[in-house]
PDB file of C-alpha atoms and ligand atoms in Angstrom:
ATOM      1  CA  MET A   1      -3.007 -23.254 -45.751  1.00 46.00           C
ATOM      2  CA  SER A   2      -6.524 -24.732 -46.124  1.00 44.00           C
ATOM      3  CA  THR A   3      -9.450 -25.726 -43.979  1.00 46.00           C
ATOM      4  CA  THR A   4     -11.603 -27.103 -46.979  1.00 50.00           C
ATOM      5  CA  PRO A   5     -13.123 -29.984 -44.342  1.00 63.00           C
ATOM      6  CA  SER A   6     -11.357 -33.298 -45.731  1.00 75.00           C
ATOM      7  CA  ALA A   7     -10.696 -35.979 -43.343  1.00 83.00           C
ATOM      8  CA  PRO A   8      -6.790 -35.910 -42.333  1.00 93.00           C
ATOM      9  CA  ARG A   9      -4.332 -38.325 -43.802  1.00 96.00           C
ATOM     10  CA  LEU A  10      -4.673 -40.513 -40.391  1.00 98.00           C
ATOM     11  CA  VAL A  11      -0.995 -42.969 -40.483  1.00 98.00           C
ATOM     12  CA  ARG A  12      -0.230 -46.068 -37.464  1.00 98.00           C
ATOM     13  CA  THR A  13       3.291 -46.620 -38.986  1.00 98.00           C
ATOM     14  CA  ARG A  14       6.836 -44.754 -37.995  1.00 98.00           C
ATOM     15  CA  ALA A  15       7.332 -45.486 -41.525  1.00 98.00           C
ATOM     16  CA  ASP A  16       4.379 -44.362 -42.858  1.00 98.00           C
ATOM     17  CA  LEU A  17       5.021 -40.906 -40.922  1.00 98.00           C
ATOM     18  CA  ALA A  18       7.983 -40.380 -41.327  1.00 98.00           C
ATOM     19  CA  ALA A  19       7.036 -40.644 -45.521  1.00 98.00           C
ATOM     20  CA  ALA A  20       3.794 -38.512 -44.675  1.00 98.00           C
ATOM     21  CA  ARG A  21       6.158 -35.650 -43.067  1.00 98.00           C
ATOM     22  CA  ALA A  22       9.042 -35.795 -46.184  1.00 98.00           C
ATOM     23  CA  GLU A  23       5.935 -33.806 -48.388  1.00 98.00           C
ATOM     24  CA  LEU A  24       4.306 -31.673 -45.915  1.00 98.00           C
ATOM     25  CA  PRO A  25       5.197 -28.077 -46.366  1.00 98.00           C
ATOM     26  CA  GLY A  26       6.546 -25.892 -43.323  1.00 97.00           C
ATOM     27  CA  PRO A  27       6.907 -24.521 -40.835  1.00 98.00           C
ATOM     28  CA  VAL A  28       5.340 -27.645 -39.314  1.00 98.00           C
ATOM     29  CA  ALA A  29       2.790 -27.414 -35.745  1.00 98.00           C
ATOM     30  CA  VAL A  30       2.341 -30.344 -33.470  1.00 98.00           C
ATOM     31  CA  VAL A  31      -0.965 -30.807 -31.811  1.00 98.00           C
ATOM     32  CA  MET A  32      -0.087 -33.693 -28.649  1.00 98.00           C
ATOM     33  CA  THR A  33      -3.668 -35.865 -27.497  1.00 98.00           C
ATOM     34  CA  MET A  34      -5.035 -38.938 -25.679  1.00 97.00           C
ATOM     35  CA  GLY A  35      -7.755 -38.415 -28.563  1.00 97.00           C
ATOM     36  CA  ALA A  36     -11.709 -37.373 -27.145  1.00 95.00           C
ATOM     37  CA  LEU A  37     -10.640 -34.512 -28.794  1.00 96.00           C
ATOM     38  CA  HIS A  38     -13.081 -31.643 -28.166  1.00 95.00           C
ATOM     39  CA  ALA A  39     -13.319 -27.647 -28.503  1.00 95.00           C
ATOM     40  CA  GLY A  40      -9.970 -27.126 -26.197  1.00 96.00           C
ATOM     41  CA  HIS A  41      -8.479 -29.387 -28.126  1.00 97.00           C
ATOM     42  CA  ALA A  42      -9.790 -27.690 -31.372  1.00 96.00           C
ATOM     43  CA  ALA A  43      -8.834 -24.562 -30.140  1.00 97.00           C
ATOM     44  CA  LEU A  44      -4.597 -26.141 -30.180  1.00 98.00           C
ATOM     45  CA  VAL A  45      -5.800 -26.985 -34.031  1.00 98.00           C
ATOM     46  CA  ALA A  46      -6.588 -23.439 -35.136  1.00 97.00           C
ATOM     47  CA  GLU A  47      -3.971 -22.248 -33.579  1.00 98.00           C
ATOM     48  CA  ALA A  48      -1.564 -24.737 -35.016  1.00 98.00           C
ATOM     49  CA  ARG A  49      -2.887 -23.396 -38.298  1.00 97.00           C
ATOM     50  CA  ARG A  50      -2.883 -19.592 -37.652  1.00 97.00           C
ATOM     51  CA  ARG A  51       1.101 -20.285 -36.329  1.00 98.00           C
ATOM     52  CA  ALA A  52       2.460 -23.490 -40.156  1.00 98.00           C
ATOM     53  CA  ALA A  53       1.737 -24.662 -42.839  1.00 98.00           C
ATOM     54  CA  SER A  54       1.201 -27.775 -41.786  1.00 98.00           C
ATOM     55  CA  VAL A  55      -1.119 -29.129 -38.405  1.00 98.00           C
ATOM     56  CA  VAL A  56       0.049 -32.593 -36.971  1.00 98.00           C
ATOM     57  CA  VAL A  57      -2.377 -34.631 -34.887  1.00 98.00           C
ATOM     58  CA  THR A  58      -0.752 -37.250 -31.966  1.00 98.00           C
ATOM     59  CA  ILE A  59      -3.789 -39.479 -31.288  1.00 98.00           C
ATOM     60  CA  PHE A  60      -1.622 -41.708 -28.742  1.00 98.00           C
ATOM     61  CA  LEU A  61      -2.780 -42.355 -24.944  1.00 97.00           C
ATOM     62  CA  ASN A  62       0.389 -42.849 -22.853  1.00 97.00           C
ATOM     63  CA  PRO A  63      -0.018 -45.619 -21.221  1.00 96.00           C
ATOM     64  CA  LEU A  64       3.871 -45.297 -19.273  1.00 96.00           C
ATOM     65  CA  GLN A  65       1.963 -41.797 -17.962  1.00 96.00           C
ATOM     66  CA  PHE A  66      -1.095 -43.105 -15.642  1.00 93.00           C
ATOM     67  CA  THR A  67      -0.402 -44.403 -12.844  1.00 84.00           C
ATOM     68  CA  ALA A  68      -3.659 -46.288 -12.095  1.00 74.00           C
ATOM     69  CA  GLY A  69      -4.101 -48.807 -14.664  1.00 74.00           C
ATOM     70  CA  ALA A  70      -8.390 -48.000 -13.856  1.00 72.00           C
ATOM     71  CA  ASP A  71      -7.830 -45.124 -15.289  1.00 82.00           C
ATOM     72  CA  LEU A  72      -6.067 -45.925 -18.219  1.00 90.00           C
ATOM     73  CA  ALA A  73      -8.671 -48.594 -18.531  1.00 90.00           C
ATOM     74  CA  ARG A  74     -11.840 -45.918 -18.298  1.00 88.00           C
ATOM     75  CA  TYR A  75     -10.222 -43.316 -20.241  1.00 90.00           C
ATOM     76  CA  PRO A  76     -12.827 -42.973 -23.418  1.00 90.00           C
ATOM     77  CA  ARG A  77     -11.480 -44.015 -26.821  1.00 93.00           C
ATOM     78  CA  THR A  78     -13.284 -42.259 -30.308  1.00 95.00           C
ATOM     79  CA  LEU A  79     -11.097 -42.584 -32.977  1.00 96.00           C
ATOM     80  CA  ASP A  80     -13.732 -41.857 -35.529  1.00 96.00           C
ATOM     81  CA  ALA A  81     -15.187 -39.254 -33.825  1.00 95.00           C
ATOM     82  CA  ASP A  82     -11.684 -37.605 -33.006  1.00 96.00           C
ATOM     83  CA  LEU A  83     -10.825 -38.299 -36.835  1.00 96.00           C
ATOM     84  CA  GLU A  84     -13.999 -35.606 -37.445  1.00 95.00           C
ATOM     85  CA  LEU A  85     -13.254 -32.863 -35.966  1.00 95.00           C
ATOM     86  CA  LEU A  86      -9.981 -33.262 -37.816  1.00 97.00           C
ATOM     87  CA  SER A  87     -11.317 -32.793 -40.908  1.00 96.00           C
ATOM     88  CA  GLY A  88     -12.735 -29.342 -40.122  1.00 92.00           C
ATOM     89  CA  ALA A  89     -16.823 -31.129 -40.674  1.00 85.00           C
ATOM     90  CA  GLY A  90     -18.472 -28.388 -38.613  1.00 80.00           C
ATOM     91  CA  GLY A  91     -16.238 -25.155 -39.701  1.00 85.00           C
ATOM     92  CA  GLY A  92     -14.129 -26.144 -37.152  1.00 85.00           C
ATOM     93  CA  PRO A  93      -9.740 -26.049 -38.172  1.00 89.00           C
ATOM     94  CA  ALA A  94      -9.055 -29.408 -40.287  1.00 95.00           C
ATOM     95  CA  ALA A  95      -5.487 -31.008 -39.503  1.00 98.00           C
ATOM     96  CA  ASP A  96      -3.388 -31.995 -42.491  1.00 98.00           C
ATOM     97  CA  LEU A  97      -1.925 -35.281 -40.896  1.00 98.00           C
ATOM     98  CA  VAL A  98      -3.342 -37.411 -37.885  1.00 98.00           C
ATOM     99  CA  PHE A  99      -0.155 -39.263 -35.766  1.00 98.00           C
ATOM    100  CA  ALA A 100      -2.172 -42.088 -34.096  1.00 98.00           C
ATOM    101  CA  PRO A 101       0.196 -45.050 -33.320  1.00 98.00           C
ATOM    102  CA  SER A 102      -0.207 -48.596 -30.785  1.00 98.00           C
ATOM    103  CA  PRO A 103       1.980 -49.075 -27.455  1.00 97.00           C
ATOM    104  CA  ASP A 104       4.239 -51.270 -29.710  1.00 98.00           C
ATOM    105  CA  VAL A 105       4.477 -48.395 -32.439  1.00 98.00           C
ATOM    106  CA  VAL A 106       6.331 -46.001 -29.728  1.00 98.00           C
ATOM    107  CA  TYR A 107       7.722 -48.484 -27.719  1.00 98.00           C
ATOM    108  CA  PRO A 108       8.362 -51.279 -29.891  1.00 97.00           C
ATOM    109  CA  ASP A 109      10.768 -52.775 -26.749  1.00 97.00           C
ATOM    110  CA  GLY A 110       8.491 -52.195 -23.199  1.00 96.00           C
ATOM    111  CA  ASP A 111       7.883 -49.732 -21.379  1.00 94.00           C
ATOM    112  CA  PRO A 112      11.282 -48.384 -21.962  1.00 95.00           C
ATOM    113  CA  GLY A 113      14.087 -48.071 -19.465  1.00 94.00           C
ATOM    114  CA  VAL A 114      15.542 -44.964 -19.872  1.00 97.00           C
ATOM    115  CA  ARG A 115      13.257 -42.353 -19.583  1.00 97.00           C
ATOM    116  CA  VAL A 116      13.166 -38.306 -19.275  1.00 98.00           C
ATOM    117  CA  THR A 117      13.064 -37.606 -15.461  1.00 98.00           C
ATOM    118  CA  ALA A 118      10.781 -34.067 -14.319  1.00 98.00           C
ATOM    119  CA  GLY A 119      12.508 -33.135 -11.430  1.00 97.00           C
ATOM    120  CA  ALA A 120      11.737 -31.488  -8.339  1.00 97.00           C
ATOM    121  CA  LEU A 121       9.260 -29.450 -10.488  1.00 98.00           C
ATOM    122  CA  GLY A 122       7.160 -33.352 -11.313  1.00 98.00           C
ATOM    123  CA  GLU A 123       6.800 -34.382  -7.376  1.00 97.00           C
ATOM    124  CA  VAL A 124       4.287 -31.351  -6.688  1.00 98.00           C
ATOM    125  CA  LEU A 125       0.510 -30.227  -7.757  1.00 98.00           C
ATOM    126  CA  GLU A 126      -0.412 -32.865  -9.805  1.00 97.00           C
ATOM    127  CA  GLY A 127       3.370 -35.290  -9.484  1.00 97.00           C
ATOM    128  CA  ALA A 128       2.567 -35.528  -5.763  1.00 97.00           C
ATOM    129  CA  SER A 129      -1.469 -37.554  -6.767  1.00 93.00           C
ATOM    130  CA  ARG A 130       0.328 -39.145  -9.129  1.00 93.00           C
ATOM    131  CA  PRO A 131       4.205 -40.204  -8.949  1.00 94.00           C
ATOM    132  CA  GLY A 132       5.774 -40.689 -11.982  1.00 95.00           C
ATOM    133  CA  HIS A 133       2.882 -38.951 -14.285  1.00 96.00           C
ATOM    134  CA  PHE A 134       5.664 -36.863 -15.532  1.00 98.00           C
ATOM    135  CA  ASP A 135       7.888 -38.753 -16.204  1.00 98.00           C
ATOM    136  CA  GLY A 136       5.732 -40.707 -18.195  1.00 98.00           C
ATOM    137  CA  VAL A 137       4.340 -37.294 -20.006  1.00 98.00           C
ATOM    138  CA  LEU A 138       7.455 -35.888 -20.812  1.00 98.00           C
ATOM    139  CA  THR A 139       9.268 -38.992 -22.395  1.00 98.00           C
ATOM    140  CA  VAL A 140       7.094 -39.928 -24.836  1.00 98.00           C
ATOM    141  CA  VAL A 141       6.196 -36.192 -25.525  1.00 98.00           C
ATOM    142  CA  ALA A 142      10.155 -35.786 -26.501  1.00 98.00           C
ATOM    143  CA  LYS A 143       9.789 -39.276 -28.553  1.00 98.00           C
ATOM    144  CA  LEU A 144       6.722 -37.403 -30.428  1.00 98.00           C
ATOM    145  CA  MET A 145       8.458 -34.584 -30.761  1.00 98.00           C
ATOM    146  CA  HIS A 146      11.718 -36.748 -32.090  1.00 98.00           C
ATOM    147  CA  LEU A 147       8.713 -38.381 -34.291  1.00 98.00           C
ATOM    148  CA  VAL A 148       7.902 -35.448 -35.455  1.00 98.00           C
ATOM    149  CA  ARG A 149      10.505 -33.087 -35.767  1.00 98.00           C
ATOM    150  CA  PRO A 150       7.716 -30.011 -35.482  1.00 98.00           C
ATOM    151  CA  ASP A 151       8.560 -26.133 -35.238  1.00 98.00           C
ATOM    152  CA  VAL A 152       6.248 -25.863 -32.993  1.00 98.00           C
ATOM    153  CA  ALA A 153       4.245 -27.212 -30.398  1.00 98.00           C
ATOM    154  CA  LEU A 154       1.416 -26.271 -28.920  1.00 98.00           C
ATOM    155  CA  PHE A 155      -0.260 -26.647 -25.321  1.00 98.00           C
ATOM    156  CA  GLY A 156      -3.592 -26.412 -23.135  1.00 98.00           C
ATOM    157  CA  GLN A 157      -2.914 -23.896 -20.244  1.00 98.00           C
ATOM    158  CA  LYS A 158      -5.646 -25.677 -18.869  1.00 97.00           C
ATOM    159  CA  ASP A 159      -2.570 -28.884 -17.686  1.00 98.00           C
ATOM    160  CA  ALA A 160       0.073 -25.472 -16.072  1.00 98.00           C
ATOM    161  CA  GLN A 161       2.203 -27.987 -14.674  1.00 98.00           C
ATOM    162  CA  GLN A 162       2.795 -29.939 -17.673  1.00 98.00           C
ATOM    163  CA  LEU A 163       2.890 -26.918 -19.768  1.00 98.00           C
ATOM    164  CA  LEU A 164       5.749 -26.334 -17.792  1.00 98.00           C
ATOM    165  CA  LEU A 165       7.906 -28.978 -17.399  1.00 98.00           C
ATOM    166  CA  VAL A 166       7.760 -28.990 -22.218  1.00 98.00           C
ATOM    167  CA  ARG A 167       8.592 -25.837 -21.352  1.00 98.00           C
ATOM    168  CA  ARG A 168      11.740 -26.847 -18.929  1.00 98.00           C
ATOM    169  CA  MET A 169      12.695 -30.208 -20.898  1.00 98.00           C
ATOM    170  CA  VAL A 170      12.705 -27.963 -24.807  1.00 98.00           C
ATOM    171  CA  ARG A 171      14.913 -25.710 -22.738  1.00 98.00           C
ATOM    172  CA  ASP A 172      16.661 -28.695 -20.461  1.00 98.00           C
ATOM    173  CA  LEU A 173      17.285 -30.863 -23.762  1.00 98.00           C
ATOM    174  CA  ASP A 174      17.868 -28.521 -26.247  1.00 98.00           C
ATOM    175  CA  LEU A 175      14.830 -30.114 -28.332  1.00 98.00           C
ATOM    176  CA  GLY A 176      14.504 -27.179 -30.708  1.00 98.00           C
ATOM    177  CA  VAL A 177      10.840 -26.968 -30.295  1.00 98.00           C
ATOM    178  CA  GLU A 178       9.199 -23.455 -29.903  1.00 98.00           C
ATOM    179  CA  VAL A 179       6.704 -23.933 -27.299  1.00 98.00           C
ATOM    180  CA  VAL A 180       2.597 -21.804 -27.323  1.00 98.00           C
ATOM    181  CA  ALA A 181       0.789 -22.239 -25.018  1.00 98.00           C
ATOM    182  CA  VAL A 182      -3.140 -22.453 -25.440  1.00 98.00           C
ATOM    183  CA  PRO A 183      -5.538 -20.283 -23.468  1.00 98.00           C
ATOM    184  CA  THR A 184      -7.974 -22.689 -21.379  1.00 98.00           C
ATOM    185  CA  GLU A 185     -11.289 -23.494 -23.278  1.00 98.00           C
ATOM    186  CA  ARG A 186     -14.726 -23.505 -20.941  1.00 98.00           C
ATOM    187  CA  ASP A 187     -18.384 -24.148 -21.239  1.00 98.00           C
ATOM    188  CA  PRO A 188     -19.740 -21.331 -21.240  1.00 98.00           C
ATOM    189  CA  ASP A 189     -21.236 -22.192 -17.572  1.00 97.00           C
ATOM    190  CA  GLY A 190     -16.582 -22.233 -16.449  1.00 98.00           C
ATOM    191  CA  LEU A 191     -16.351 -25.751 -16.164  1.00 98.00           C
ATOM    192  CA  ALA A 192     -12.662 -26.360 -17.976  1.00 98.00           C
ATOM    193  CA  LEU A 193     -13.487 -28.330 -21.529  1.00 98.00           C
ATOM    194  CA  SER A 194     -11.691 -31.865 -20.411  1.00 96.00           C
ATOM    195  CA  SER A 195     -12.262 -35.432 -22.054  1.00 93.00           C
ATOM    196  CA  ARG A 196     -12.681 -36.963 -18.423  1.00 93.00           C
ATOM    197  CA  ASN A 197     -15.800 -34.377 -18.347  1.00 96.00           C
ATOM    198  CA  ALA A 198     -17.027 -36.749 -20.888  1.00 93.00           C
ATOM    199  CA  HIS A 199     -17.163 -40.019 -17.550  1.00 93.00           C
ATOM    200  CA  LEU A 200     -19.805 -36.342 -15.482  1.00 97.00           C
ATOM    201  CA  SER A 201     -23.103 -37.659 -14.720  1.00 97.00           C
ATOM    202  CA  PRO A 202     -26.015 -34.578 -14.826  1.00 97.00           C
ATOM    203  CA  LEU A 203     -25.322 -34.071 -10.987  1.00 97.00           C
ATOM    204  CA  ASP A 204     -21.042 -34.956 -10.755  1.00 98.00           C
ATOM    205  CA  ARG A 205     -21.622 -32.150 -14.129  1.00 98.00           C
ATOM    206  CA  GLU A 206     -23.445 -29.449 -11.477  1.00 98.00           C
ATOM    207  CA  VAL A 207     -20.874 -30.242  -8.453  1.00 98.00           C
ATOM    208  CA  ALA A 208     -18.269 -29.796 -11.272  1.00 98.00           C
ATOM    209  CA  LEU A 209     -19.035 -26.437 -11.420  1.00 98.00           C
ATOM    210  CA  VAL A 210     -17.307 -25.544  -8.032  1.00 98.00           C
ATOM    211  CA  LEU A 211     -13.828 -26.039  -9.087  1.00 98.00           C
ATOM    212  CA  SER A 212     -14.500 -22.455 -11.366  1.00 98.00           C
ATOM    213  CA  ARG A 213     -16.587 -21.007  -9.958  1.00 98.00           C
ATOM    214  CA  ALA A 214     -13.804 -21.495  -6.701  1.00 98.00           C
ATOM    215  CA  LEU A 215     -11.140 -19.564  -8.524  1.00 98.00           C
ATOM    216  CA  ARG A 216     -12.791 -17.262  -9.778  1.00 98.00           C
ATOM    217  CA  ALA A 217     -13.566 -15.779  -6.483  1.00 98.00           C
ATOM    218  CA  GLY A 218      -9.975 -16.697  -5.648  1.00 98.00           C
ATOM    219  CA  GLY A 219      -9.074 -14.184  -8.708  1.00 98.00           C
ATOM    220  CA  ALA A 220     -11.110 -12.080  -6.954  1.00 98.00           C
ATOM    221  CA  ALA A 221      -9.254 -12.063  -3.953  1.00 98.00           C
ATOM    222  CA  ALA A 222      -6.371 -11.564  -6.015  1.00 98.00           C
ATOM    223  CA  PRO A 223      -6.243  -7.458  -4.847  1.00 97.00           C
ATOM    224  CA  GLU A 224      -6.286  -8.165  -1.669  1.00 97.00           C
ATOM    225  CA  GLY A 225      -2.934 -10.594  -0.846  1.00 98.00           C
ATOM    226  CA  ALA A 226      -2.764 -14.256  -1.585  1.00 98.00           C
ATOM    227  CA  SER A 227      -3.966 -14.944   1.743  1.00 98.00           C
ATOM    228  CA  ALA A 228      -7.170 -13.409   0.403  1.00 98.00           C
ATOM    229  CA  VAL A 229      -7.241 -15.723  -2.354  1.00 98.00           C
ATOM    230  CA  ARG A 230      -6.327 -18.734  -0.973  1.00 98.00           C
ATOM    231  CA  ARG A 231      -9.624 -18.260   1.470  1.00 98.00           C
ATOM    232  CA  ALA A 232     -12.019 -16.979  -0.879  1.00 98.00           C
ATOM    233  CA  ALA A 233     -10.917 -20.484  -3.054  1.00 98.00           C
ATOM    234  CA  ARG A 234     -10.793 -22.296  -0.348  1.00 98.00           C
ATOM    235  CA  ASP A 235     -14.395 -21.086   0.882  1.00 98.00           C
ATOM    236  CA  VAL A 236     -16.553 -22.060  -2.046  1.00 98.00           C
ATOM    237  CA  LEU A 237     -14.725 -25.637  -2.391  1.00 98.00           C
ATOM    238  CA  GLN A 238     -15.698 -26.686   1.316  1.00 98.00           C
ATOM    239  CA  ARG A 239     -19.766 -25.437   0.399  1.00 98.00           C
ATOM    240  CA  GLU A 240     -19.688 -27.976  -1.901  1.00 98.00           C
ATOM    241  CA  PRO A 241     -19.010 -31.209  -0.291  1.00 97.00           C
ATOM    242  CA  LEU A 242     -19.780 -33.759  -3.168  1.00 98.00           C
ATOM    243  CA  ALA A 243     -16.561 -32.414  -4.573  1.00 98.00           C
ATOM    244  CA  ARG A 244     -13.041 -33.598  -2.725  1.00 98.00           C
ATOM    245  CA  VAL A 245     -10.511 -31.649  -2.511  1.00 98.00           C
ATOM    246  CA  ASP A 246      -7.187 -33.131  -3.364  1.00 98.00           C
ATOM    247  CA  TYR A 247      -5.225 -29.882  -3.243  1.00 98.00           C
ATOM    248  CA  LEU A 248      -6.013 -26.301  -3.940  1.00 98.00           C
ATOM    249  CA  ALA A 249      -2.892 -23.870  -3.851  1.00 98.00           C
ATOM    250  CA  LEU A 250      -1.181 -20.541  -5.306  1.00 98.00           C
ATOM    251  CA  VAL A 251       2.113 -20.733  -7.192  1.00 98.00           C
ATOM    252  CA  ASP A 252       4.519 -18.704  -8.641  1.00 98.00           C
ATOM    253  CA  PRO A 253       4.478 -20.258 -12.200  1.00 98.00           C
ATOM    254  CA  GLU A 254       8.429 -20.852 -12.118  1.00 97.00           C
ATOM    255  CA  SER A 255       8.813 -22.584  -9.606  1.00 98.00           C
ATOM    256  CA  LEU A 256       5.694 -24.157  -8.665  1.00 98.00           C
ATOM    257  CA  ALA A 257       6.515 -23.585  -5.159  1.00 98.00           C
ATOM    258  CA  ASP A 258       3.422 -21.874  -2.904  1.00 98.00           C
ATOM    259  CA  VAL A 259       3.922 -18.064  -2.892  1.00 98.00           C
ATOM    260  CA  PRO A 260       3.841 -15.817   0.411  1.00 97.00           C
ATOM    261  CA  GLU A 261       1.441 -14.291   2.048  1.00 93.00           C
ATOM    262  CA  HIS A 262       2.892 -10.761   1.450  1.00 94.00           C
ATOM    263  CA  PHE A 263       3.810 -11.973  -2.839  1.00 96.00           C
ATOM    264  CA  ARG A 264       3.172  -9.408  -5.199  1.00 97.00           C
ATOM    265  CA  GLY A 265       2.959 -10.105  -8.267  1.00 98.00           C
ATOM    266  CA  PRO A 266       1.602 -12.994 -11.461  1.00 98.00           C
ATOM    267  CA  ALA A 267       1.304 -15.978  -9.376  1.00 98.00           C
ATOM    268  CA  THR A 268      -1.199 -19.626 -10.513  1.00 98.00           C
ATOM    269  CA  LEU A 269      -4.265 -20.337  -8.228  1.00 98.00           C
ATOM    270  CA  ALA A 270      -4.021 -24.737  -9.486  1.00 98.00           C
ATOM    271  CA  VAL A 271      -7.305 -26.819  -8.255  1.00 98.00           C
ATOM    272  CA  ALA A 272      -7.778 -30.983  -8.326  1.00 98.00           C
ATOM    273  CA  ALA A 273     -10.879 -32.290  -7.049  1.00 98.00           C
ATOM    274  CA  HIS A 274     -12.378 -35.781  -6.712  1.00 97.00           C
ATOM    275  CA  VAL A 275     -16.274 -36.353  -8.438  1.00 98.00           C
ATOM    276  CA  GLY A 276     -17.409 -39.269  -8.278  1.00 96.00           C
ATOM    277  CA  PRO A 277     -15.265 -41.654  -9.463  1.00 93.00           C
ATOM    278  CA  THR A 278     -13.849 -38.137 -12.223  1.00 94.00           C
ATOM    279  CA  ARG A 279     -10.484 -35.919 -10.931  1.00 94.00           C
ATOM    280  CA  LEU A 280      -9.973 -33.197 -12.703  1.00 97.00           C
ATOM    281  CA  ILE A 281      -8.376 -30.385 -12.621  1.00 98.00           C
ATOM    282  CA  ASP A 282      -7.995 -26.606 -13.298  1.00 98.00           C
ATOM    283  CA  ASN A 283      -6.197 -23.011 -12.787  1.00 98.00           C
ATOM    284  CA  LEU A 284      -6.677 -19.648 -13.075  1.00 98.00           C
ATOM    285  CA  PRO A 285      -3.490 -17.386 -13.656  1.00 98.00           C
ATOM    286  CA  VAL A 286      -3.943 -14.594 -11.332  1.00 98.00           C
ATOM    287  CA  VAL A 287      -2.011 -11.034 -10.445  1.00 98.00           C
ATOM    288  CA  VAL A 288      -1.496 -10.678  -6.737  1.00 98.00           C
ATOM    289  CA  GLY A 289      -1.752  -7.306  -4.840  1.00 95.00           C
ATOM    290  CA  ALA A 290      -2.761  -5.729  -7.562  1.00 71.00           C
ATOM    291  CA  ARG A 291      -4.472  -2.597  -8.076  1.00 61.00           C
ATOM    292  CA  ARG A 292      -8.426  -2.660  -8.545  1.00 50.00           C
TER     293      ARG A 292
HETATM  294  O1  LIG B   1      -1.833 -33.859 -22.029  1.00 75.36           O
HETATM  295  C1  LIG B   1      -2.210 -34.337 -22.797  1.00 75.36           C
HETATM  296  O2  LIG B   1      -2.842 -35.147 -23.369  1.00 75.36           O
HETATM  297  C2  LIG B   1      -1.401 -35.669 -22.974  1.00 75.36           C
HETATM  298  O3  LIG B   1      -0.270 -35.383 -21.462  1.00 75.36           O
HETATM  299  C3  LIG B   1      -0.163 -35.682 -24.512  1.00 75.36           C
HETATM  300  C4  LIG B   1       0.701 -33.870 -23.744  1.00 75.36           C
HETATM  301  C5  LIG B   1      -1.260 -35.702 -25.482  1.00 75.36           C
HETATM  302  C6  LIG B   1       1.231 -36.837 -23.967  1.00 75.36           C
HETATM  303  O4  LIG B   1       0.156 -38.520 -23.693  1.00 75.36           O
END
């Protein structure tokens, strides 16, 4: 496994990907991204390096998963900086191969008529606010798995619902890829790293800290039970009127159903809010009702 700083090989077509993939020693890990890479992605690549002999990173801004055209249009595009980060410059982990196709390479016939459907798990939380989003995510993840043919695929815990759905898709459709979760990377003040943070003004960024603060408050109340978790997190959110909360939910990590009041055990506390024009999400795994 080489970590010497050097630009990873960049391929843009299916044929070039297939030729480059054939030369990679296995096992092969893939980290799928939409670009605008940050330390959260670097953590995924670092974990990929630990688990595989070769690391492929895909950079593809998938139009199929954007429900609002404006959100797609303003998504940051930073390919040169992304390639620099993936070269291992600055001591970060390096990728061996980068697949950065254009939409017509991934969808040669335009929007696909046949898609992967996320089902009921894709209709709650993020899916309730962004109908069709997870069908778009799963369709491109399935396509990229077929194109890259990885042994292992790494996904961030920050997108907990996406991670759950990818796991379910791999199991339900027998895709034969090991899915590995990587914990959320945070700035020292708690803000979860996200490509969307690039849109935050200095004031927005201050406001955005309320998401992680609310999750920490909820997590601290976990020994007291589900109601206490929800109340503690909601109280923090209510003290920041500049954050427009989309949802705050304490859910079962597998079914994403709201946990009942007397529930004890592992749960996910998830939040989504608009801060200025930017929609942010975050979550925290908690153990509800555990003794201190
Ligand atoms: O998490 C993301 O960046 C995207 O949803 C993914 C998995 C790369 C699919 O486009």
